[in-house]
Amino acid sequence: QVQLQQSGPGLVKPSQTLSLTCAISGDSVSSNSAAWNWIRQSPSRGLEWLGRTYYRSKWYNDYAISVKSRITINPDTSKNQFSLQLNSVTPEDTAVYYCARQGTYTSGWPIDFWGQGTLVTVSS
Amino acid sequence: QSALTQPASVSGSPGQSITISCTGTSSDVGGYNYVCWYQQHPGKAPKLMIYDVSDRPSGVSNRFSGSKSGNTASLTISGLQAEDEADYYCTSYTSSSTLYVFGTGTKVTVL
């Protein structure tokens, strides 16, 4: 059973960088049959896919256009985890952030396992 | 990229069947058989209930079923139970640069 454990601060000041980490158990960040995502949820924006990283002989990243200029998702193979960095945050980035796995056992790549969620508040 | 449209709320009595719709466009729901449905209880992470329009993950009750017609996908819950009371979200792959779009969410109430 895949388990995802998130960690990181719950309060970030405006204009600073939001950083979260997602530790994986039961799978590998380097798996050729998975992709590793960040998704956020807020009352104003609902559920919003932010981006993903995955390995297929080399590392790939995809990012949502809404955050593409501010986001970085990095794998850490030594610790079997991946991270989210979102730069220049504003109060609009306040949300519950989830890490999640996509299983690539079907061509639809469903998001099948989620972390516990981290409420991140952007406030001075 | 606009969110997929779902009814804000749907309700039913125990034992009844309810259906939740999820309307998109030919760039997402209508163009691909990559619709998923998630159940979310308060304070919890979403749980995958349906993938690829109508497939159920192992462990999900067969009371949950999915279908699609044109640009609209649907989730049907039959034999409604108290534990089904939750928020439900659809999602689809999209040909836009965002890759994935979520629905607006539907609150299911068991009367």
JSON list of N, CA, C and O in Angstrom, two decimals, chain A residues 22-66:
[
{"chain": "A", "resi": 22, "resn": "CYS", "atom": "N", "xyz": [7.13, 15.60, 0.42]},
{"chain": "A", "resi": 22, "resn": "CYS", "atom": "CA", "xyz": [6.24, 14.44, 0.46]},
{"chain": "A", "resi": 22, "resn": "CYS", "atom": "C", "xyz": [7.10, 13.18, 0.46]},
{"chain": "A", "resi": 22, "resn": "CYS", "atom": "O", "xyz": [7.77, 12.87, -0.54]},
{"chain": "A", "resi": 23, "resn": "ALA", "atom": "N", "xyz": [7.10, 12.45, 1.59]},
{"chain": "A", "resi": 23, "resn": "ALA", "atom": "CA", "xyz": [7.87, 11.22, 1.71]},
{"chain": "A", "resi": 23, "resn": "ALA", "atom": "C", "xyz": [7.01, 10.04, 1.27]},
{"chain": "A", "resi": 23, "resn": "ALA", "atom": "O", "xyz": [5.86, 9.92, 1.68]},
{"chain": "A", "resi": 24, "resn": "ILE", "atom": "N", "xyz": [7.61, 9.18, 0.44]},
{"chain": "A", "resi": 24, "resn": "ILE", "atom": "CA", "xyz": [6.89, 8.05, -0.17]},
{"chain": "A", "resi": 24, "resn": "ILE", "atom": "C", "xyz": [7.28, 6.75, 0.51]},
{"chain": "A", "resi": 24, "resn": "ILE", "atom": "O", "xyz": [8.46, 6.46, 0.71]},
{"chain": "A", "resi": 25, "resn": "SER", "atom": "N", "xyz": [6.27, 5.94, 0.84]},
{"chain": "A", "resi": 25, "resn": "SER", "atom": "CA", "xyz": [6.52, 4.56, 1.25]},
{"chain": "A", "resi": 25, "resn": "SER", "atom": "C", "xyz": [5.62, 3.64, 0.44]},
{"chain": "A", "resi": 25, "resn": "SER", "atom": "O", "xyz": [4.52, 4.02, 0.07]},
{"chain": "A", "resi": 26, "resn": "GLY", "atom": "N", "xyz": [6.12, 2.46, 0.14]},
{"chain": "A", "resi": 26, "resn": "GLY", "atom": "CA", "xyz": [5.35, 1.51, -0.65]},
{"chain": "A", "resi": 26, "resn": "GLY", "atom": "C", "xyz": [5.51, 1.69, -2.15]},
{"chain": "A", "resi": 26, "resn": "GLY", "atom": "O", "xyz": [4.87, 0.99, -2.94]},
{"chain": "A", "resi": 27, "resn": "ASP", "atom": "N", "xyz": [6.34, 2.62, -2.58]},
{"chain": "A", "resi": 27, "resn": "ASP", "atom": "CA", "xyz": [6.63, 2.85, -3.99]},
{"chain": "A", "resi": 27, "resn": "ASP", "atom": "C", "xyz": [7.94, 3.62, -4.06]},
{"chain": "A", "resi": 27, "resn": "ASP", "atom": "O", "xyz": [8.54, 3.95, -3.04]},
{"chain": "A", "resi": 28, "resn": "SER", "atom": "N", "xyz": [8.37, 3.93, -5.28]},
{"chain": "A", "resi": 28, "resn": "SER", "atom": "CA", "xyz": [9.61, 4.65, -5.47]},
{"chain": "A", "resi": 28, "resn": "SER", "atom": "C", "xyz": [9.38, 5.89, -6.31]},
{"chain": "A", "resi": 28, "resn": "SER", "atom": "O", "xyz": [8.63, 5.85, -7.30]},
{"chain": "A", "resi": 29, "resn": "VAL", "atom": "N", "xyz": [10.02, 6.98, -5.91]},
{"chain": "A", "resi": 29, "resn": "VAL", "atom": "CA", "xyz": [9.89, 8.21, -6.70]},
{"chain": "A", "resi": 29, "resn": "VAL", "atom": "C", "xyz": [10.46, 8.00, -8.10]},
{"chain": "A", "resi": 29, "resn": "VAL", "atom": "O", "xyz": [10.07, 8.69, -9.04]},
{"chain": "A", "resi": 30, "resn": "SER", "atom": "N", "xyz": [11.35, 7.04, -8.25]},
{"chain": "A", "resi": 30, "resn": "SER", "atom": "CA", "xyz": [11.96, 6.74, -9.55]},
{"chain": "A", "resi": 30, "resn": "SER", "atom": "C", "xyz": [11.20, 5.68, -10.34]},
{"chain": "A", "resi": 30, "resn": "SER", "atom": "O", "xyz": [11.69, 5.24, -11.39]},
{"chain": "A", "resi": 31, "resn": "SER", "atom": "N", "xyz": [10.05, 5.26, -9.84]},
{"chain": "A", "resi": 31, "resn": "SER", "atom": "CA", "xyz": [9.27, 4.23, -10.52]},
{"chain": "A", "resi": 31, "resn": "SER", "atom": "C", "xyz": [8.94, 4.63, -11.95]},
{"chain": "A", "resi": 31, "resn": "SER", "atom": "O", "xyz": [8.62, 5.79, -12.24]},
{"chain": "A", "resi": 32, "resn": "ASN", "atom": "N", "xyz": [8.99, 3.64, -12.84]},
{"chain": "A", "resi": 32, "resn": "ASN", "atom": "CA", "xyz": [8.59, 3.87, -14.23]},
{"chain": "A", "resi": 32, "resn": "ASN", "atom": "C", "xyz": [7.09, 3.73, -14.45]},
{"chain": "A", "resi": 32, "resn": "ASN", "atom": "O", "xyz": [6.61, 3.85, -15.59]},
{"chain": "A", "resi": 33, "resn": "SER", "atom": "N", "xyz": [6.36, 3.48, -13.37]},
{"chain": "A", "resi": 33, "resn": "SER", "atom": "CA", "xyz": [4.90, 3.31, -13.50]},
{"chain": "A", "resi": 33, "resn": "SER", "atom": "C", "xyz": [4.13, 4.23, -12.56]},
{"chain": "A", "resi": 33, "resn": "SER", "atom": "O", "xyz": [3.04, 3.89, -12.11]},
{"chain": "A", "resi": 34, "resn": "ALA", "atom": "N", "xyz": [4.71, 5.36, -12.24]},
{"chain": "A", "resi": 34, "resn": "ALA", "atom": "CA", "xyz": [4.03, 6.33, -11.38]},
{"chain": "A", "resi": 34, "resn": "ALA", "atom": "C", "xyz": [4.47, 7.74, -11.75]},
{"chain": "A", "resi": 34, "resn": "ALA", "atom": "O", "xyz": [5.49, 7.94, -12.41]},
{"chain": "A", "resi": 35, "resn": "ALA", "atom": "N", "xyz": [3.65, 8.69, -11.33]},
{"chain": "A", "resi": 35, "resn": "ALA", "atom": "CA", "xyz": [4.01, 10.11, -11.43]},
{"chain": "A", "resi": 35, "resn": "ALA", "atom": "C", "xyz": [3.60, 10.76, -10.12]},
{"chain": "A", "resi": 35, "resn": "ALA", "atom": "O", "xyz": [2.66, 10.31, -9.47]},
{"chain": "A", "resi": 36, "resn": "TRP", "atom": "N", "xyz": [4.30, 11.82, -9.74]},
{"chain": "A", "resi": 36, "resn": "TRP", "atom": "CA", "xyz": [4.17, 12.40, -8.40]},
{"chain": "A", "resi": 36, "resn": "TRP", "atom": "C", "xyz": [3.73, 13.85, -8.52]},
{"chain": "A", "resi": 36, "resn": "TRP", "atom": "O", "xyz": [4.41, 14.67, -9.12]},
{"chain": "A", "resi": 37, "resn": "ASN", "atom": "N", "xyz": [2.59, 14.14, -7.91]},
{"chain": "A", "resi": 37, "resn": "ASN", "atom": "CA", "xyz": [1.87, 15.39, -8.14]},
{"chain": "A", "resi": 37, "resn": "ASN", "atom": "C", "xyz": [1.74, 16.24, -6.88]},
{"chain": "A", "resi": 37, "resn": "ASN", "atom": "O", "xyz": [1.78, 15.74, -5.76]},
{"chain": "A", "resi": 38, "resn": "TRP", "atom": "N", "xyz": [1.49, 17.52, -7.12]},
{"chain": "A", "resi": 38, "resn": "TRP", "atom": "CA", "xyz": [1.03, 18.44, -6.08]},
{"chain": "A", "resi": 38, "resn": "TRP", "atom": "C", "xyz": [-0.29, 19.06, -6.54]},
{"chain": "A", "resi": 38, "resn": "TRP", "atom": "O", "xyz": [-0.42, 19.48, -7.70]},
{"chain": "A", "resi": 39, "resn": "ILE", "atom": "N", "xyz": [-1.25, 19.09, -5.62]},
{"chain": "A", "resi": 39, "resn": "ILE", "atom": "CA", "xyz": [-2.59, 19.59, -5.86]},
{"chain": "A", "resi": 39, "resn": "ILE", "atom": "C", "xyz": [-2.96, 20.45, -4.66]},
{"chain": "A", "resi": 39, "resn": "ILE", "atom": "O", "xyz": [-2.55, 20.16, -3.54]},
{"chain": "A", "resi": 40, "resn": "ARG", "atom": "N", "xyz": [-3.72, 21.52, -4.88]},
{"chain": "A", "resi": 40, "resn": "ARG", "atom": "CA", "xyz": [-4.15, 22.32, -3.74]},
{"chain": "A", "resi": 40, "resn": "ARG", "atom": "C", "xyz": [-5.67, 22.51, -3.76]},
{"chain": "A", "resi": 40, "resn": "ARG", "atom": "O", "xyz": [-6.31, 22.34, -4.80]},
{"chain": "A", "resi": 41, "resn": "GLN", "atom": "N", "xyz": [-6.21, 22.87, -2.62]},
{"chain": "A", "resi": 41, "resn": "GLN", "atom": "CA", "xyz": [-7.66, 23.04, -2.49]},
{"chain": "A", "resi": 41, "resn": "GLN", "atom": "C", "xyz": [-7.95, 24.23, -1.60]},
{"chain": "A", "resi": 41, "resn": "GLN", "atom": "O", "xyz": [-7.45, 24.33, -0.48]},
{"chain": "A", "resi": 42, "resn": "SER", "atom": "N", "xyz": [-8.77, 25.13, -2.11]},
{"chain": "A", "resi": 42, "resn": "SER", "atom": "CA", "xyz": [-9.19, 26.30, -1.32]},
{"chain": "A", "resi": 42, "resn": "SER", "atom": "C", "xyz": [-10.65, 26.57, -1.60]},
{"chain": "A", "resi": 42, "resn": "SER", "atom": "O", "xyz": [-11.17, 26.17, -2.66]},
{"chain": "A", "resi": 43, "resn": "PRO", "atom": "N", "xyz": [-11.34, 27.26, -0.71]},
{"chain": "A", "resi": 43, "resn": "PRO", "atom": "CA", "xyz": [-12.76, 27.57, -0.94]},
{"chain": "A", "resi": 43, "resn": "PRO", "atom": "C", "xyz": [-12.96, 28.41, -2.21]},
{"chain": "A", "resi": 43, "resn": "PRO", "atom": "O", "xyz": [-13.96, 28.24, -2.90]},
{"chain": "A", "resi": 44, "resn": "SER", "atom": "N", "xyz": [-12.01, 29.28, -2.51]},
{"chain": "A", "resi": 44, "resn": "SER", "atom": "CA", "xyz": [-12.21, 30.18, -3.66]},
{"chain": "A", "resi": 44, "resn": "SER", "atom": "C", "xyz": [-11.84, 29.54, -4.99]},
{"chain": "A", "resi": 44, "resn": "SER", "atom": "O", "xyz": [-12.45, 29.85, -6.02]},
{"chain": "A", "resi": 45, "resn": "ARG", "atom": "N", "xyz": [-10.87, 28.63, -4.99]},
{"chain": "A", "resi": 45, "resn": "ARG", "atom": "CA", "xyz": [-10.39, 28.06, -6.26]},
{"chain": "A", "resi": 45, "resn": "ARG", "atom": "C", "xyz": [-10.73, 26.58, -6.42]},
{"chain": "A", "resi": 45, "resn": "ARG", "atom": "O", "xyz": [-10.48, 25.98, -7.46]},
{"chain": "A", "resi": 46, "resn": "GLY", "atom": "N", "xyz": [-11.31, 25.96, -5.38]},
{"chain": "A", "resi": 46, "resn": "GLY", "atom": "CA", "xyz": [-11.61, 24.54, -5.45]},
{"chain": "A", "resi": 46, "resn": "GLY", "atom": "C", "xyz": [-10.34, 23.72, -5.50]},
{"chain": "A", "resi": 46, "resn": "GLY", "atom": "O", "xyz": [-9.28, 24.13, -5.01]},
{"chain": "A", "resi": 47, "resn": "LEU", "atom": "N", "xyz": [-10.42, 22.54, -6.12]},
{"chain": "A", "resi": 47, "resn": "LEU", "atom": "CA", "xyz": [-9.25, 21.69, -6.32]},
{"chain": "A", "resi": 47, "resn": "LEU", "atom": "C", "xyz": [-8.51, 22.15, -7.57]},
{"chain": "A", "resi": 47, "resn": "LEU", "atom": "O", "xyz": [-9.11, 22.35, -8.62]},
{"chain": "A", "resi": 48, "resn": "GLU", "atom": "N", "xyz": [-7.20, 22.28, -7.44]},
{"chain": "A", "resi": 48, "resn": "GLU", "atom": "CA", "xyz": [-6.38, 22.81, -8.54]},
{"chain": "A", "resi": 48, "resn": "GLU", "atom": "C", "xyz": [-5.12, 21.96, -8.66]},
{"chain": "A", "resi": 48, "resn": "GLU", "atom": "O", "xyz": [-4.32, 21.88, -7.72]},
{"chain": "A", "resi": 49, "resn": "TRP", "atom": "N", "xyz": [-4.93, 21.34, -9.82]},
{"chain": "A", "resi": 49, "resn": "TRP", "atom": "CA", "xyz": [-3.71, 20.58, -10.09]},
{"chain": "A", "resi": 49, "resn": "TRP", "atom": "C", "xyz": [-2.57, 21.56, -10.34]},
{"chain": "A", "resi": 49, "resn": "TRP", "atom": "O", "xyz": [-2.74, 22.51, -11.12]},
{"chain": "A", "resi": 50, "resn": "LEU", "atom": "N", "xyz": [-1.44, 21.36, -9.68]},
{"chain": "A", "resi": 50, "resn": "LEU", "atom": "CA", "xyz": [-0.32, 22.30, -9.79]},
{"chain": "A", "resi": 50, "resn": "LEU", "atom": "C", "xyz": [0.81, 21.77, -10.68]},
{"chain": "A", "resi": 50, "resn": "LEU", "atom": "O", "xyz": [1.44, 22.54, -11.42]},
{"chain": "A", "resi": 51, "resn": "GLY", "atom": "N", "xyz": [1.09, 20.50, -10.58]},
{"chain": "A", "resi": 51, "resn": "GLY", "atom": "CA", "xyz": [2.19, 19.98, -11.37]},
{"chain": "A", "resi": 51, "resn": "GLY", "atom": "C", "xyz": [2.61, 18.59, -10.95]},
{"chain": "A", "resi": 51, "resn": "GLY", "atom": "O", "xyz": [2.08, 18.03, -9.99]},
{"chain": "A", "resi": 52, "resn": "ARG", "atom": "N", "xyz": [3.60, 18.03, -11.65]},
{"chain": "A", "resi": 52, "resn": "ARG", "atom": "CA", "xyz": [4.06, 16.68, -11.36]},
{"chain": "A", "resi": 52, "resn": "ARG", "atom": "C", "xyz": [5.48, 16.47, -11.83]},
{"chain": "A", "resi": 52, "resn": "ARG", "atom": "O", "xyz": [6.00, 17.23, -12.67]},
{"chain": "A", "resi": 53, "resn": "THR", "atom": "N", "xyz": [6.11, 15.42, -11.30]},
{"chain": "A", "resi": 53, "resn": "THR", "atom": "CA", "xyz": [7.41, 14.96, -11.76]},
{"chain": "A", "resi": 53, "resn": "THR", "atom": "C", "xyz": [7.33, 13.45, -11.94]},
{"chain": "A", "resi": 53, "resn": "THR", "atom": "O", "xyz": [6.58, 12.78, -11.23]},
{"chain": "A", "resi": 54, "resn": "TYR", "atom": "N", "xyz": [8.06, 12.93, -12.92]},
{"chain": "A", "resi": 54, "resn": "TYR", "atom": "CA", "xyz": [8.07, 11.49, -13.11]},
{"chain": "A", "resi": 54, "resn": "TYR", "atom": "C", "xyz": [9.32, 11.09, -13.89]},
{"chain": "A", "resi": 54, "resn": "TYR", "atom": "O", "xyz": [9.93, 11.92, -14.59]},
{"chain": "A", "resi": 55, "resn": "TYR", "atom": "N", "xyz": [9.67, 9.81, -13.75]},
{"chain": "A", "resi": 55, "resn": "TYR", "atom": "CA", "xyz": [10.90, 9.29, -14.34]},
{"chain": "A", "resi": 55, "resn": "TYR", "atom": "C", "xyz": [10.58, 8.26, -15.42]},
{"chain": "A", "resi": 55, "resn": "TYR", "atom": "O", "xyz": [9.86, 7.29, -15.17]},
{"chain": "A", "resi": 56, "resn": "ARG", "atom": "N", "xyz": [11.07, 8.51, -16.60]},
{"chain": "A", "resi": 56, "resn": "ARG", "atom": "CA", "xyz": [10.96, 7.55, -17.71]},
{"chain": "A", "resi": 56, "resn": "ARG", "atom": "C", "xyz": [12.31, 7.60, -18.45]},
{"chain": "A", "resi": 56, "resn": "ARG", "atom": "O", "xyz": [12.46, 8.27, -19.45]},
{"chain": "A", "resi": 57, "resn": "SER", "atom": "N", "xyz": [13.28, 6.95, -17.88]},
{"chain": "A", "resi": 57, "resn": "SER", "atom": "CA", "xyz": [14.67, 6.99, -18.37]},
{"chain": "A", "resi": 57, "resn": "SER", "atom": "C", "xyz": [15.33, 8.34, -18.10]},
{"chain": "A", "resi": 57, "resn": "SER", "atom": "O", "xyz": [16.56, 8.42, -18.07]},
{"chain": "A", "resi": 58, "resn": "LYS", "atom": "N", "xyz": [14.55, 9.38, -17.97]},
{"chain": "A", "resi": 58, "resn": "LYS", "atom": "CA", "xyz": [15.04, 10.67, -17.49]},
{"chain": "A", "resi": 58, "resn": "LYS", "atom": "C", "xyz": [13.87, 11.34, -16.75]},
{"chain": "A", "resi": 58, "resn": "LYS", "atom": "O", "xyz": [12.74, 10.88, -16.84]},
{"chain": "A", "resi": 59, "resn": "TRP", "atom": "N", "xyz": [14.16, 12.42, -16.06]},
{"chain": "A", "resi": 59, "resn": "TRP", "atom": "CA", "xyz": [13.13, 13.11, -15.29]},
{"chain": "A", "resi": 59, "resn": "TRP", "atom": "C", "xyz": [12.35, 14.09, -16.16]},
{"chain": "A", "resi": 59, "resn": "TRP", "atom": "O", "xyz": [12.93, 14.82, -16.97]},
{"chain": "A", "resi": 60, "resn": "TYR", "atom": "N", "xyz": [11.03, 14.09, -15.94]},
{"chain": "A", "resi": 60, "resn": "TYR", "atom": "CA", "xyz": [10.14, 15.02, -16.62]},
{"chain": "A", "resi": 60, "resn": "TYR", "atom": "C", "xyz": [9.36, 15.82, -15.58]},
{"chain": "A", "resi": 60, "resn": "TYR", "atom": "O", "xyz": [9.09, 15.34, -14.49]},
{"chain": "A", "resi": 61, "resn": "ASN", "atom": "N", "xyz": [8.97, 17.02, -15.94]},
{"chain": "A", "resi": 61, "resn": "ASN", "atom": "CA", "xyz": [8.09, 17.85, -15.12]},
{"chain": "A", "resi": 61, "resn": "ASN", "atom": "C", "xyz": [7.01, 18.48, -16.00]},
{"chain": "A", "resi": 61, "resn": "ASN", "atom": "O", "xyz": [7.28, 18.86, -17.14]},
{"chain": "A", "resi": 62, "resn": "ASP", "atom": "N", "xyz": [5.80, 18.54, -15.45]},
{"chain": "A", "resi": 62, "resn": "ASP", "atom": "CA", "xyz": [4.70, 19.28, -16.07]},
{"chain": "A", "resi": 62, "resn": "ASP", "atom": "C", "xyz": [4.14, 20.21, -15.02]},
{"chain": "A", "resi": 62, "resn": "ASP", "atom": "O", "xyz": [3.97, 19.82, -13.86]},
{"chain": "A", "resi": 63, "resn": "TYR", "atom": "N", "xyz": [3.80, 21.44, -15.42]},
{"chain": "A", "resi": 63, "resn": "TYR", "atom": "CA", "xyz": [3.27, 22.42, -14.49]},
{"chain": "A", "resi": 63, "resn": "TYR", "atom": "C", "xyz": [2.02, 23.07, -15.05]},
{"chain": "A", "resi": 63, "resn": "TYR", "atom": "O", "xyz": [1.90, 23.29, -16.26]},
{"chain": "A", "resi": 64, "resn": "ALA", "atom": "N", "xyz": [1.07, 23.41, -14.14]},
{"chain": "A", "resi": 64, "resn": "ALA", "atom": "CA", "xyz": [-0.11, 24.15, -14.55]},
{"chain": "A", "resi": 64, "resn": "ALA", "atom": "C", "xyz": [0.29, 25.55, -15.00]},
{"chain": "A", "resi": 64, "resn": "ALA", "atom": "O", "xyz": [1.16, 26.18, -14.41]},
{"chain": "A", "resi": 65, "resn": "ILE", "atom": "N", "xyz": [-0.39, 26.03, -16.04]},
{"chain": "A", "resi": 65, "resn": "ILE", "atom": "CA", "xyz": [-0.04, 27.33, -16.60]},
{"chain": "A", "resi": 65, "resn": "ILE", "atom": "C", "xyz": [-0.21, 28.44, -15.57]},
{"chain": "A", "resi": 65, "resn": "ILE", "atom": "O", "xyz": [0.53, 29.44, -15.59]},
{"chain": "A", "resi": 66, "resn": "SER", "atom": "N", "xyz": [-1.13, 28.25, -14.63]},
{"chain": "A", "resi": 66, "resn": "SER", "atom": "CA", "xyz": [-1.43, 29.30, -13.65]},
{"chain": "A", "resi": 66, "resn": "SER", "atom": "C", "xyz": [-0.28, 29.57, -12.69]},
{"chain": "A", "resi": 66, "resn": "SER", "atom": "O", "xyz": [-0.20, 30.65, -12.10]}
]
